[in-house]
């Protein structure tokens, strides 16, 4: 049950949450600028293309909506679900200021608000391109219906992506919260899920890899959004499918919304299992009484916790401690891992496609390995060294020097990352058309990137 | 009518018995001071009474609504948690207007009420500034206002004076007394014993999840046997200094 007027409340929660994320982004000006460019440049390029080819578009003959387009829409839909699910499970399982919100409005309102906020965030990205398309439909293809139908298609596309992604994300979060096995192995499971998701996406995005094209996804009902958007234009879609897209979306939003509500209630009002404790049949004890047993069990907690990994004893103590803590934090909070995947694949995908076209994937893999992998290794453990330590940083920095701290951060990257980087770059280099000299150069480059990174982090910290 | 009623209310986390068979019966319009050492179970009790976490066993009701009925509960309660639940990116005005809107409070009257409360707590000058730039005490004040804004029947205050300067702390103490005079029940946890001595009608002392004493502050500090007077601090230290289980063993042995 929810309070009277909950849809209105959910909408205002969504708008408020969206504004907060924009304000939070706005605080980091550089990041904001990058994101804004990321939205603007493709939109401007698209607009320019439309303007240049305006006459050609105007003169287009009647044409059936190709399966390739449907399949592409379906693929993007699936990819969107994957991204939303990942965002939900890694960073947005709960609303901020939860004790306030859940004593003020119903869980349904809060869940609805989170869905609205995520929809608005995505619309902030795809809103402008959708407007350009609307303009094309309405003015170049002479379809007044497009003024309504293309925005509606974009909105339904986004909302269904968000609801479906949230169902998956909250379900995953629920498993992490209630299953000790999943909680304990969430890093491995999460990475595997990421790789499978990304792998699937690339399989369809680049038919050169596995021979399956996007058209193979055309049967997927989510492709019907293409038919909906095409209504009234000279692209002839199936009216049945267009109607199906609307009805199907409505069903999915209502049914999916109900599922999300149940999932969030289960998640928000259930205590999470602790991944560190063993299952014991033993009666819970009063805390005061169990203190003695805690005391006798006390060894080197940090070193024990990072096992089976470890930092060699020759690393000086303060640095070793920082390094061990960095490893532990990455393992206990694997979100950083997930978030790294996205930019890597975003940068990687155009490179891979050029590589595929040029014929030798190894020709590309070697330099990518040399640059991207060290960055990945470094940032995995040390990205944003100041931000991660947060409130603890002043304490940490009064205990160790800035130099020791940054070097400690770099140790895990060097220890685990360097061998992998050298191996991958070396092997890819050997298989590629590069000469031996060039390959060695690439390996050297990869080490250079690592060096550069540590220098950068150190100077960022001391300033 | 009783404002808060619990019967054998119990909360068990994986390996901790946080609240153990708690029986409370608190009349309307009373300020109830809930004391106990760190980890005694005070916050857990409040989270159960505000519907934020489910009791493992036992029952509880607040303002006549059972605590498992979260939707029925919401309109009757206000909660100030240990950590002020605020949004860094909002200003105090925005935060309070937002919460008022979600509760569908009448706009004009509520805005006046917000301005009045901000004024009383000396926050008007900063109310247009982002909360990210606030001090701990300033945050505490905003969180207090949002807990009482809708004039709930029962208010739960977890450490309301934490981080406040002496003047603000006194204002909050006076506000608490005023609330109770107007018929609101205040369930208050704090480690600052003079606050409790000043404002509480009844004091309950929780130790290791169990209620080990409950009485008016005066009655607690008067020793019946000897007629001597102790401070509340003495009483607190005495009642919470040892393991109750060990006490039993000592008397047995
Ligand atoms: N989410 C949780 N999961 C597991 N154990 C918990 C959880 N929350 C509280 N506890 C345990 O329950 C017990 C009571 O905690 P609670 O926060 O209620 O204490 P408190 O009386 O509010 O203490 P303080 O005065 O420090 O605020 C503690 O032993 C604590 O470790
Ligand atoms: Mg507490």
CSV table of C-alpha atoms in Angstrom, one decimal, chain A residues 1-5 8-9 12-14 16-17 20 23-24 27 95-107 109 180 265 268-269 271-274 277-278 280 283-289, chain B residues 11-17 20 39 47 50-54 70-71 74-75 77-79 81 83 85-91 94-95 98-99 101-104 130 132 146 150 207-210 243:
chain,number,residue,atom,x,y,z
A,1,UNK,CA,0.0,0.0,0.0
A,2,UNK,CA,1.0,3.5,-0.6
A,3,UNK,CA,-0.1,6.9,0.6
A,4,UNK,CA,-2.7,8.9,-1.4
A,5,UNK,CA,-1.1,10.9,-4.2
A,8,UNK,CA,2.8,12.8,-7.7
A,9,UNK,CA,5.2,12.2,-4.8
A,12,UNK,CA,8.8,14.9,-7.2
A,13,UNK,CA,11.2,12.5,-5.7
A,14,UNK,CA,12.4,11.6,-9.2
A,16,UNK,CA,14.6,16.1,-6.9
A,17,UNK,CA,17.0,13.1,-7.3
A,20,UNK,CA,20.8,16.4,-7.1
A,23,UNK,CA,24.3,19.4,-9.1
A,24,UNK,CA,26.7,16.8,-7.9
A,27,UNK,CA,30.6,20.3,-8.8
A,95,UNK,CA,18.0,6.0,-1.8
A,96,UNK,CA,20.1,8.6,0.0
A,97,UNK,CA,18.8,9.8,3.4
A,98,UNK,CA,16.9,6.5,3.6
A,99,UNK,CA,15.6,6.9,7.2
A,100,UNK,CA,14.1,10.2,6.2
A,101,UNK,CA,12.5,9.0,3.0
A,102,UNK,CA,11.1,5.8,4.3
A,103,UNK,CA,9.5,7.5,7.3
A,104,UNK,CA,8.1,10.2,5.1
A,105,UNK,CA,6.6,8.4,2.0
A,106,UNK,CA,5.9,4.8,1.1
A,107,UNK,CA,8.5,2.4,-0.3
A,109,UNK,CA,6.9,6.2,-3.8
A,180,UNK,CA,26.4,-15.5,1.9
A,265,UNK,CA,10.6,-3.6,0.0
A,268,UNK,CA,15.3,-2.2,2.2
A,269,UNK,CA,13.7,-3.9,5.2
A,271,UNK,CA,19.3,-7.0,7.1
A,272,UNK,CA,22.1,-8.0,4.8
A,273,UNK,CA,24.2,-11.0,5.7
A,274,UNK,CA,27.7,-10.4,6.6
A,277,UNK,CA,31.2,-14.3,9.3
A,278,UNK,CA,31.0,-18.1,9.2
A,280,UNK,CA,27.3,-20.9,12.9
A,283,UNK,CA,23.3,-19.1,19.8
A,284,UNK,CA,23.9,-15.4,19.3
A,285,UNK,CA,25.7,-14.1,22.4
A,286,UNK,CA,25.4,-10.8,24.2
A,287,UNK,CA,28.1,-8.5,22.9
A,288,UNK,CA,29.7,-7.8,26.2
A,289,UNK,CA,30.3,-11.5,26.8
B,11,UNK,CA,15.8,-7.7,17.5
B,12,UNK,CA,18.4,-10.3,16.7
B,13,UNK,CA,21.1,-9.6,14.1
B,14,UNK,CA,23.2,-12.4,12.8
B,15,UNK,CA,25.4,-12.8,15.8
B,16,UNK,CA,24.1,-10.1,18.1
B,17,UNK,CA,21.1,-9.9,20.3
B,20,UNK,CA,16.1,-8.4,24.1
B,39,UNK,CA,25.8,-0.6,21.5
B,47,UNK,CA,14.4,1.8,14.0
B,50,UNK,CA,9.7,3.8,13.2
B,51,UNK,CA,9.2,0.8,11.0
B,52,UNK,CA,12.6,0.9,9.4
B,53,UNK,CA,13.6,-2.5,10.6
B,54,UNK,CA,11.4,-5.5,11.4
B,70,UNK,CA,4.6,1.1,8.0
B,71,UNK,CA,2.1,3.0,6.0
B,74,UNK,CA,4.3,7.3,8.9
B,75,UNK,CA,1.8,10.2,9.5
B,77,UNK,CA,5.8,9.8,13.7
B,78,UNK,CA,8.9,12.0,13.2
B,79,UNK,CA,12.4,10.6,13.3
B,81,UNK,CA,18.3,9.5,13.3
B,83,UNK,CA,23.2,10.6,11.2
B,85,UNK,CA,19.5,12.4,6.8
B,86,UNK,CA,20.1,15.4,4.6
B,87,UNK,CA,21.0,16.1,0.9
B,88,UNK,CA,24.4,17.7,0.5
B,89,UNK,CA,23.4,19.3,-2.8
B,90,UNK,CA,20.3,21.0,-1.4
B,91,UNK,CA,19.9,24.1,0.7
B,94,UNK,CA,15.0,23.3,-0.5
B,95,UNK,CA,15.4,20.3,1.8
B,98,UNK,CA,10.9,19.1,-0.3
B,99,UNK,CA,10.0,17.1,2.8
B,101,UNK,CA,5.8,18.7,-0.1
B,102,UNK,CA,6.2,14.9,0.2
B,103,UNK,CA,4.0,15.0,3.3
B,104,UNK,CA,1.4,17.2,1.5
B,130,UNK,CA,24.0,24.3,0.4
B,132,UNK,CA,27.5,20.5,2.0
B,146,UNK,CA,12.4,18.2,9.5
B,150,UNK,CA,4.6,17.9,10.4
B,207,UNK,CA,21.9,-2.3,28.9
B,208,UNK,CA,22.9,-5.1,26.5
B,209,UNK,CA,19.5,-5.0,24.9
B,210,UNK,CA,17.6,-5.2,28.2
B,243,UNK,CA,27.5,-7.8,32.9
